[in-house]
PDB file of C-alpha atoms in Angstrom:
ATOM      1  CA  UNK A 148      20.845  14.617   7.569  1.00  0.00           C
ATOM      2  CA  UNK A 149      17.237  14.236   6.402  1.00  0.00           C
ATOM      3  CA  UNK A 150      14.651  15.151   9.016  1.00  0.00           C
ATOM      4  CA  UNK A 151      12.917  11.984  10.314  1.00  0.00           C
ATOM      5  CA  UNK A 152       9.375  11.580   8.976  1.00  0.00           C
ATOM      6  CA  UNK A 153       6.944   9.600  11.110  1.00  0.00           C
ATOM      7  CA  UNK A 154       3.351   8.402  10.983  1.00  0.00           C
ATOM      8  CA  UNK A 155       1.322   8.943  14.175  1.00  0.00           C
ATOM      9  CA  UNK A 156      -2.280   8.159  15.150  1.00  0.00           C
ATOM     10  CA  UNK A 157      -2.876  11.399  17.053  1.00  0.00           C
ATOM     11  CA  UNK A 158      -4.722  14.433  15.627  1.00  0.00           C
ATOM     12  CA  UNK A 159      -2.337  17.015  14.222  1.00  0.00           C
ATOM     13  CA  UNK A 160      -2.725  20.788  14.396  1.00  0.00           C
ATOM     14  CA  UNK A 161      -0.325  23.653  14.915  1.00  0.00           C
ATOM     15  CA  UNK A 162       0.304  24.140  18.636  1.00  0.00           C
ATOM     16  CA  UNK A 163      -0.875  20.660  19.625  1.00  0.00           C
ATOM     17  CA  UNK A 164       1.143  17.829  21.106  1.00  0.00           C
ATOM     18  CA  UNK A 165       1.160  14.257  19.779  1.00  0.00           C
ATOM     19  CA  UNK A 166       2.399  10.967  21.183  1.00  0.00           C
ATOM     20  CA  UNK A 167       4.609   8.561  19.271  1.00  0.00           C
ATOM     21  CA  UNK A 168       3.673   5.047  18.267  1.00  0.00           C
ATOM     22  CA  UNK A 169       5.379   2.095  19.988  1.00  0.00           C
ATOM     23  CA  UNK A 170       8.971   1.759  18.870  1.00  0.00           C
ATOM     24  CA  UNK A 171       9.368   5.290  17.557  1.00  0.00           C
ATOM     25  CA  UNK A 172      10.934   6.637  20.755  1.00  0.00           C
ATOM     26  CA  UNK A 173      13.631   3.957  20.691  1.00  0.00           C
ATOM     27  CA  UNK A 174      14.193   4.537  16.979  1.00  0.00           C
ATOM     28  CA  UNK A 175      14.629   8.286  17.455  1.00  0.00           C
ATOM     29  CA  UNK A 176      16.761   8.104  20.580  1.00  0.00           C
ATOM     30  CA  UNK A 177      18.857   4.948  20.161  1.00  0.00           C
ATOM     31  CA  UNK A 178      19.138   4.667  16.378  1.00  0.00           C
ATOM     32  CA  UNK A 179      19.052   8.279  15.182  1.00  0.00           C
ATOM     33  CA  UNK A 180      20.468   9.802  18.395  1.00  0.00           C
ATOM     34  CA  UNK A 181      17.819  12.504  18.455  1.00  0.00           C
ATOM     35  CA  UNK A 182      17.001  14.531  21.544  1.00  0.00           C
ATOM     36  CA  UNK A 183      14.564  17.109  22.860  1.00  0.00           C
ATOM     37  CA  UNK A 184      14.259  20.047  20.464  1.00  0.00           C
ATOM     38  CA  UNK A 185      15.291  18.126  17.354  1.00  0.00           C
ATOM     39  CA  UNK A 186      13.107  18.440  14.267  1.00  0.00           C
ATOM     40  CA  UNK A 187      10.783  15.759  12.899  1.00  0.00           C
ATOM     41  CA  UNK A 188       7.989  15.685  10.317  1.00  0.00           C
ATOM     42  CA  UNK A 189       4.643  14.078  11.202  1.00  0.00           C
ATOM     43  CA  UNK A 190       1.601  12.860   9.274  1.00  0.00           C
ATOM     44  CA  UNK A 191      -1.469  10.855  10.248  1.00  0.00           C
ATOM     45  CA  UNK A 192      -3.349  10.213   7.019  1.00  0.00           C
ATOM     46  CA  UNK A 193      -6.051  12.752   7.906  1.00  0.00           C
ATOM     47  CA  UNK A 194      -4.726  16.212   8.715  1.00  0.00           C
ATOM     48  CA  UNK A 195      -1.790  16.626   6.337  1.00  0.00           C
ATOM     49  CA  UNK A 196       1.927  16.843   7.060  1.00  0.00           C
ATOM     50  CA  UNK A 197       3.396  18.982   9.865  1.00  0.00           C
ATOM     51  CA  UNK A 198       6.747  20.206  11.062  1.00  0.00           C
ATOM     52  CA  UNK A 199       7.334  19.254  14.705  1.00  0.00           C
ATOM     53  CA  UNK A 200      10.001  18.981  17.373  1.00  0.00           C
ATOM     54  CA  UNK A 201      10.727  16.380  20.012  1.00  0.00           C
ATOM     55  CA  UNK A 202       9.192  17.635  23.248  1.00  0.00           C
ATOM     56  CA  UNK A 203      10.103  14.599  25.330  1.00  0.00           C
ATOM     57  CA  UNK A 204      11.728  11.224  24.797  1.00  0.00           C
ATOM     58  CA  UNK A 205      12.087   8.335  27.228  1.00  0.00           C
ATOM     59  CA  UNK A 206      12.908   4.727  26.377  1.00  0.00           C
ATOM     60  CA  UNK A 207      10.319   3.610  23.818  1.00  0.00           C
ATOM     61  CA  UNK A 208       8.060   6.665  24.008  1.00  0.00           C
ATOM     62  CA  UNK A 209       8.284  10.175  22.635  1.00  0.00           C
ATOM     63  CA  UNK A 210       6.087  13.239  22.561  1.00  0.00           C
ATOM     64  CA  UNK A 211       6.071  15.866  19.841  1.00  0.00           C
ATOM     65  CA  UNK A 212       5.282  19.562  19.756  1.00  0.00           C
ATOM     66  CA  UNK A 213       3.448  20.174  16.485  1.00  0.00           C
ATOM     67  CA  UNK A 214       4.385  23.218  14.410  1.00  0.00           C
ATOM     68  CA  UNK A 215       3.145  24.592  11.094  1.00  0.00           C
ATOM     69  CA  UNK A 216       1.464  22.512   8.458  1.00  0.00           C
ATOM     70  CA  UNK A 217       3.734  21.721   5.512  1.00  0.00           C
ATOM     71  CA  UNK A 218       1.213  20.030   3.209  1.00  0.00           C
ATOM     72  CA  UNK A 219      -2.549  19.769   3.218  1.00  0.00           C
ATOM     73  CA  UNK A 220      -4.169  16.344   3.090  1.00  0.00           C
ATOM     74  CA  UNK A 221      -4.810  15.741  -0.597  1.00  0.00           C
ATOM     75  CA  UNK A 222      -4.271  12.083  -1.349  1.00  0.00           C
ATOM     76  CA  UNK A 223      -5.959  10.702  -4.468  1.00  0.00           C
ATOM     77  CA  UNK A 224      -7.463   7.238  -4.235  1.00  0.00           C
ATOM     78  CA  UNK A 225      -4.897   4.890  -5.733  1.00  0.00           C
ATOM     79  CA  UNK A 226      -5.528   1.505  -7.332  1.00  0.00           C
ATOM     80  CA  UNK A 227      -6.883  -1.401  -5.314  1.00  0.00           C
ATOM     81  CA  UNK A 228      -4.903  -4.644  -5.341  1.00  0.00           C
ATOM     82  CA  UNK A 229      -6.081  -8.218  -4.922  1.00  0.00           C
ATOM     83  CA  UNK A 230      -2.961 -10.357  -4.671  1.00  0.00           C
ATOM     84  CA  UNK A 231      -2.733 -14.113  -4.336  1.00  0.00           C
ATOM     85  CA  UNK A 232      -0.989 -14.868  -1.044  1.00  0.00           C
ATOM     86  CA  UNK A 233       2.760 -15.143  -1.619  1.00  0.00           C
ATOM     87  CA  UNK A 234       5.614 -16.475   0.478  1.00  0.00           C
ATOM     88  CA  UNK A 235       6.666 -14.134   3.265  1.00  0.00           C
ATOM     89  CA  UNK A 236       9.627 -12.378   1.626  1.00  0.00           C
ATOM     90  CA  UNK A 237       7.821 -11.853  -1.674  1.00  0.00           C
ATOM     91  CA  UNK A 238       4.669 -10.627   0.080  1.00  0.00           C
ATOM     92  CA  UNK A 239       6.573  -8.164   2.247  1.00  0.00           C
ATOM     93  CA  UNK A 240       8.496  -6.816  -0.757  1.00  0.00           C
ATOM     94  CA  UNK A 241       5.270  -6.394  -2.719  1.00  0.00           C
ATOM     95  CA  UNK A 242       3.540  -4.537   0.101  1.00  0.00           C
ATOM     96  CA  UNK A 243       6.499  -2.163   0.400  1.00  0.00           C
ATOM     97  CA  UNK A 244       6.574  -1.418  -3.327  1.00  0.00           C
ATOM     98  CA  UNK A 245       2.792  -1.214  -3.650  1.00  0.00           C
ATOM     99  CA  UNK A 246       2.773   1.384  -0.877  1.00  0.00           C
ATOM    100  CA  UNK A 247       5.387   3.415  -2.720  1.00  0.00           C
ATOM    101  CA  UNK A 248       3.256   3.152  -5.870  1.00  0.00           C
ATOM    102  CA  UNK A 249       0.249   4.612  -4.077  1.00  0.00           C
ATOM    103  CA  UNK A 250      -1.985   1.558  -3.709  1.00  0.00           C
ATOM    104  CA  UNK A 251      -5.140   2.425  -1.767  1.00  0.00           C
ATOM    105  CA  UNK A 252      -6.100  -1.029  -0.517  1.00  0.00           C
ATOM    106  CA  UNK A 253      -4.437  -4.422  -0.652  1.00  0.00           C
ATOM    107  CA  UNK A 254      -6.169  -7.714   0.065  1.00  0.00           C
ATOM    108  CA  UNK A 255      -4.396 -11.095  -0.020  1.00  0.00           C
ATOM    109  CA  UNK A 256      -6.537 -13.736  -1.736  1.00  0.00           C
ATOM    110  CA  UNK A 257      -6.335 -17.484  -1.277  1.00  0.00           C
ATOM    111  CA  UNK A 258      -6.441 -19.549  -4.448  1.00  0.00           C
ATOM    112  CA  UNK A 259      -6.115 -23.237  -5.276  1.00  0.00           C
ATOM    113  CA  UNK A 260      -2.438 -22.891  -6.175  1.00  0.00           C
ATOM    114  CA  UNK A 261      -1.299 -20.533  -3.421  1.00  0.00           C
ATOM    115  CA  UNK A 262       1.850 -21.759  -1.721  1.00  0.00           C
ATOM    116  CA  UNK A 263       1.243 -19.565   1.347  1.00  0.00           C
ATOM    117  CA  UNK A 264      -1.607 -19.068   3.783  1.00  0.00           C
ATOM    118  CA  UNK A 265      -2.952 -15.769   5.047  1.00  0.00           C
ATOM    119  CA  UNK A 266      -0.058 -13.394   5.849  1.00  0.00           C
ATOM    120  CA  UNK A 267       0.673 -11.580   9.104  1.00  0.00           C
ATOM    121  CA  UNK A 268      -1.201  -8.302   8.648  1.00  0.00           C
ATOM    122  CA  UNK A 269       0.476  -6.673  11.665  1.00  0.00           C
ATOM    123  CA  UNK A 270       3.891  -7.284  10.116  1.00  0.00           C
ATOM    124  CA  UNK A 271       2.701  -6.095   6.700  1.00  0.00           C
ATOM    125  CA  UNK A 272       1.173  -3.002   8.292  1.00  0.00           C
ATOM    126  CA  UNK A 273       4.523  -2.056   9.829  1.00  0.00           C
ATOM    127  CA  UNK A 274       6.218  -2.493   6.448  1.00  0.00           C
ATOM    128  CA  UNK A 275       3.571  -0.324   4.772  1.00  0.00           C
ATOM    129  CA  UNK A 276       3.944   2.357   7.443  1.00  0.00           C
ATOM    130  CA  UNK A 277       7.710   2.528   7.052  1.00  0.00           C
ATOM    131  CA  UNK A 278       7.377   2.668   3.261  1.00  0.00           C
ATOM    132  CA  UNK A 279       4.869   5.519   3.522  1.00  0.00           C
ATOM    133  CA  UNK A 280       7.214   7.424   5.819  1.00  0.00           C
ATOM    134  CA  UNK A 281      10.074   7.029   3.341  1.00  0.00           C
ATOM    135  CA  UNK A 282       8.196   7.794   0.117  1.00  0.00           C
ATOM    136  CA  UNK A 283       6.430  10.868   1.556  1.00  0.00           C
ATOM    137  CA  UNK A 284       2.868   9.767   0.880  1.00  0.00           C
ATOM    138  CA  UNK A 285       0.323  11.350   3.190  1.00  0.00           C
ATOM    139  CA  UNK A 286      -1.632   8.227   4.094  1.00  0.00           C
ATOM    140  CA  UNK A 287      -1.267   4.488   4.642  1.00  0.00           C
ATOM    141  CA  UNK A 288      -2.771   1.817   2.427  1.00  0.00           C
ATOM    142  CA  UNK A 289      -5.586  -0.215   3.919  1.00  0.00           C
ATOM    143  CA  UNK A 290      -4.487  -3.836   4.405  1.00  0.00           C
ATOM    144  CA  UNK A 291      -7.573  -6.036   4.313  1.00  0.00           C
ATOM    145  CA  UNK A 292      -7.846  -9.554   5.775  1.00  0.00           C
ATOM    146  CA  UNK A 293      -7.145 -12.460   3.458  1.00  0.00           C
ATOM    147  CA  UNK A 294     -10.159 -14.033   1.764  1.00  0.00           C
ATOM    148  CA  UNK A 295     -10.724 -16.973  -0.518  1.00  0.00           C
ATOM    149  CA  UNK A 296     -10.884 -15.832  -4.140  1.00  0.00           C
ATOM    150  CA  UNK A 297     -14.652 -16.323  -4.475  1.00  0.00           C
ATOM    151  CA  UNK A 298     -15.334 -14.430  -1.241  1.00  0.00           C
ATOM    152  CA  UNK A 299     -13.044 -11.588  -2.353  1.00  0.00           C
ATOM    153  CA  UNK A 300     -14.946 -11.346  -5.636  1.00  0.00           C
ATOM    154  CA  UNK A 301     -18.294 -11.402  -3.809  1.00  0.00           C
ATOM    155  CA  UNK A 302     -17.147  -8.476  -1.643  1.00  0.00           C
ATOM    156  CA  UNK A 303     -15.812  -6.449  -4.605  1.00  0.00           C
ATOM    157  CA  UNK A 304     -17.714  -3.299  -5.619  1.00  0.00           C
ATOM    158  CA  UNK A 305     -19.103  -4.240  -9.070  1.00  0.00           C
ATOM    159  CA  UNK A 306     -18.938  -0.593 -10.149  1.00  0.00           C
ATOM    160  CA  UNK A 307     -15.126  -0.736  -9.962  1.00  0.00           C
ATOM    161  CA  UNK A 308     -13.351  -2.454 -12.887  1.00  0.00           C
ATOM    162  CA  UNK A 309     -11.005  -5.194 -11.735  1.00  0.00           C
ATOM    163  CA  UNK A 310      -8.207  -5.805 -14.242  1.00  0.00           C
ATOM    164  CA  UNK A 311      -7.099  -9.417 -14.272  1.00  0.00           C
ATOM    165  CA  UNK A 312      -3.392  -9.810 -14.996  1.00  0.00           C
ATOM    166  CA  UNK A 313      -3.800 -12.383 -17.758  1.00  0.00           C
ATOM    167  CA  UNK A 314      -0.821 -14.655 -18.416  1.00  0.00           C
ATOM    168  CA  UNK A 315      -2.292 -16.422 -21.436  1.00  0.00           C
ATOM    169  CA  UNK A 316      -4.850 -15.814 -24.145  1.00  0.00           C
ATOM    170  CA  UNK A 317      -5.725 -12.856 -26.309  1.00  0.00           C
ATOM    171  CA  UNK A 318      -6.235  -9.913 -23.958  1.00  0.00           C
ATOM    172  CA  UNK A 319      -5.556  -6.228 -24.631  1.00  0.00           C
ATOM    173  CA  UNK A 320      -2.582  -4.632 -22.936  1.00  0.00           C
ATOM    174  CA  UNK A 321      -3.316  -3.141 -19.527  1.00  0.00           C
ATOM    175  CA  UNK A 322      -2.516   0.414 -20.677  1.00  0.00           C
ATOM    176  CA  UNK A 323      -5.038   0.141 -23.518  1.00  0.00           C
ATOM    177  CA  UNK A 324      -7.659  -1.515 -21.324  1.00  0.00           C
ATOM    178  CA  UNK A 325      -7.359   1.193 -18.659  1.00  0.00           C
ATOM    179  CA  UNK A 326      -7.164   4.201 -20.986  1.00  0.00           C
ATOM    180  CA  UNK A 327      -9.880   6.762 -20.367  1.00  0.00           C
ATOM    181  CA  UNK A 328     -11.064   5.193 -17.125  1.00  0.00           C
ATOM    182  CA  UNK A 329     -12.294   7.577 -14.458  1.00  0.00           C
ATOM    183  CA  UNK A 330     -12.686   6.704 -10.800  1.00  0.00           C
ATOM    184  CA  UNK A 331     -11.217   3.817  -8.831  1.00  0.00           C
ATOM    185  CA  UNK A 332      -9.755   0.741 -10.512  1.00  0.00           C
ATOM    186  CA  UNK A 333      -8.423  -2.562  -9.244  1.00  0.00           C
ATOM    187  CA  UNK A 334      -5.818  -5.134 -10.181  1.00  0.00           C
ATOM    188  CA  UNK A 335      -5.986  -8.891  -9.564  1.00  0.00           C
ATOM    189  CA  UNK A 336      -2.733 -10.875  -9.645  1.00  0.00           C
ATOM    190  CA  UNK A 337      -2.806 -14.640  -9.327  1.00  0.00           C
ATOM    191  CA  UNK A 338      -0.358 -17.115  -7.773  1.00  0.00           C
ATOM    192  CA  UNK A 339       2.906 -18.308  -9.289  1.00  0.00           C
ATOM    193  CA  UNK A 340       1.183 -21.386 -10.686  1.00  0.00           C
ATOM    194  CA  UNK A 341      -1.630 -19.366 -12.207  1.00  0.00           C
ATOM    195  CA  UNK A 342      -5.368 -19.697 -11.687  1.00  0.00           C
ATOM    196  CA  UNK A 343      -7.069 -23.023 -12.223  1.00  0.00           C
ATOM    197  CA  UNK A 344      -9.525 -23.485 -15.088  1.00  0.00           C
ATOM    198  CA  UNK A 345     -12.399 -23.382 -12.610  1.00  0.00           C
ATOM    199  CA  UNK A 346     -11.124 -20.110 -11.109  1.00  0.00           C
ATOM    200  CA  UNK A 347     -10.726 -18.542 -14.549  1.00  0.00           C
ATOM    201  CA  UNK A 348     -14.266 -19.599 -15.441  1.00  0.00           C
ATOM    202  CA  UNK A 349     -15.535 -17.974 -12.241  1.00  0.00           C
ATOM    203  CA  UNK A 350     -13.620 -14.794 -13.014  1.00  0.00           C
ATOM    204  CA  UNK A 351     -14.982 -14.613 -16.548  1.00  0.00           C
ATOM    205  CA  UNK A 352     -18.541 -14.780 -15.220  1.00  0.00           C
ATOM    206  CA  UNK A 353     -18.007 -11.560 -13.265  1.00  0.00           C
ATOM    207  CA  UNK A 354     -18.889  -8.577 -15.485  1.00  0.00           C
ATOM    208  CA  UNK A 355     -16.522  -6.261 -13.615  1.00  0.00           C
ATOM    209  CA  UNK A 356     -13.453  -8.452 -14.307  1.00  0.00           C
ATOM    210  CA  UNK A 357     -11.455  -7.177 -17.316  1.00  0.00           C
ATOM    211  CA  UNK A 358      -8.635  -9.439 -18.582  1.00  0.00           C
ATOM    212  CA  UNK A 359      -5.517  -7.428 -19.482  1.00  0.00           C
ATOM    213  CA  UNK A 360      -2.022  -8.437 -20.540  1.00  0.00           C
ATOM    214  CA  UNK A 361       1.215  -7.274 -18.921  1.00  0.00           C
ATOM    215  CA  UNK A 362       3.419  -7.738 -21.963  1.00  0.00           C
ATOM    216  CA  UNK A 363       4.813 -10.722 -23.869  1.00  0.00           C
ATOM    217  CA  UNK A 364       6.675 -12.317 -20.935  1.00  0.00           C
ATOM    218  CA  UNK A 365       5.470 -14.416 -18.005  1.00  0.00           C
ATOM    219  CA  UNK A 366       6.130 -12.444 -14.827  1.00  0.00           C
ATOM    220  CA  UNK A 367       6.569 -13.506 -11.240  1.00  0.00           C
ATOM    221  CA  UNK A 368       3.550 -12.567  -9.135  1.00  0.00           C
ATOM    222  CA  UNK A 369       5.359  -9.762  -7.295  1.00  0.00           C
ATOM    223  CA  UNK A 370       6.703  -8.375 -10.585  1.00  0.00           C
ATOM    224  CA  UNK A 371       3.231  -8.481 -12.113  1.00  0.00           C
ATOM    225  CA  UNK A 372       1.779  -6.624  -9.119  1.00  0.00           C
ATOM    226  CA  UNK A 373       4.203  -3.708  -9.180  1.00  0.00           C
ATOM    227  CA  UNK A 374       4.225  -3.537 -12.989  1.00  0.00           C
ATOM    228  CA  UNK A 375       0.449  -3.479 -13.148  1.00  0.00           C
ATOM    229  CA  UNK A 376       0.153  -0.817 -10.457  1.00  0.00           C
ATOM    230  CA  UNK A 377       2.708   1.346 -12.249  1.00  0.00           C
ATOM    231  CA  UNK A 378       0.749   1.099 -15.514  1.00  0.00           C
ATOM    232  CA  UNK A 379      -2.527   2.004 -13.800  1.00  0.00           C
ATOM    233  CA  UNK A 380      -0.970   4.973 -12.015  1.00  0.00           C
ATOM    234  CA  UNK A 381       0.594   6.206 -15.266  1.00  0.00           C
ATOM    235  CA  UNK A 382      -2.551   5.795 -17.362  1.00  0.00           C
ATOM    236  CA  UNK A 383      -5.411   6.719 -15.045  1.00  0.00           C
ATOM    237  CA  UNK A 384      -3.904   7.394 -11.617  1.00  0.00           C
ATOM    238  CA  UNK A 385      -1.993  10.114  -9.819  1.00  0.00           C
ATOM    239  CA  UNK A 386       1.114   9.871 -12.011  1.00  0.00           C
ATOM    240  CA  UNK A 387      -0.836  11.798 -14.628  1.00  0.00           C
ATOM    241  CA  UNK A 388      -0.495  15.097 -12.765  1.00  0.00           C
ATOM    242  CA  UNK A 389       2.949  14.413 -11.290  1.00  0.00           C
ATOM    243  CA  UNK A 390       4.203  15.577  -7.892  1.00  0.00           C
ATOM    244  CA  UNK A 391       2.821  18.786  -6.432  1.00  0.00           C
TER     245      UNK A 391
END
């Protein structure tokens, strides 16, 4: 059986002890039937990944004895994602897959044609944490509060190119548009109904917004998000060097 891999908030160092997060004790004891002395793997997004053992477990809580470090903290900054707020199931699926794809930050944006309001960030954070545990990334993505589209653009770092997933019009393919880019990049995916004319005009006035096509087909918003992130990771992200 695969050794359980868990995210914790506590500092990690060989010889230290670390407390579990809420729910992890019940998961280890009741679901996985683990007991004192059983092996786990821990990471906290700061200190790397460590071998550990269960030092104590009681109801919902557990305590770990931290052993040797397995991997140093070396997590490249992945793409940033601005995603029009989607319905709950689609949003949760996208957050899970975006985490697996190495997204650094994800902010829901509210547009004229959104069919959903601001999502539950606590719920999305749990989904991102579980995805990070499963895919063996060493950090968690930052989930930022939902903002209206114009406010999200105002808060965007203008030094970072923001690729707009363009459904219509003559735009270069995303791979070509991103080729040769160094440093952080972002992806903006609109709602199922697309951006309004006024929103597109506002986007075109921002010099950091770069329209880019995702192929000849019209994609669902969640498909566009994961497809675009995969292209960015392959062209100018951490897929270039592969897994260490």
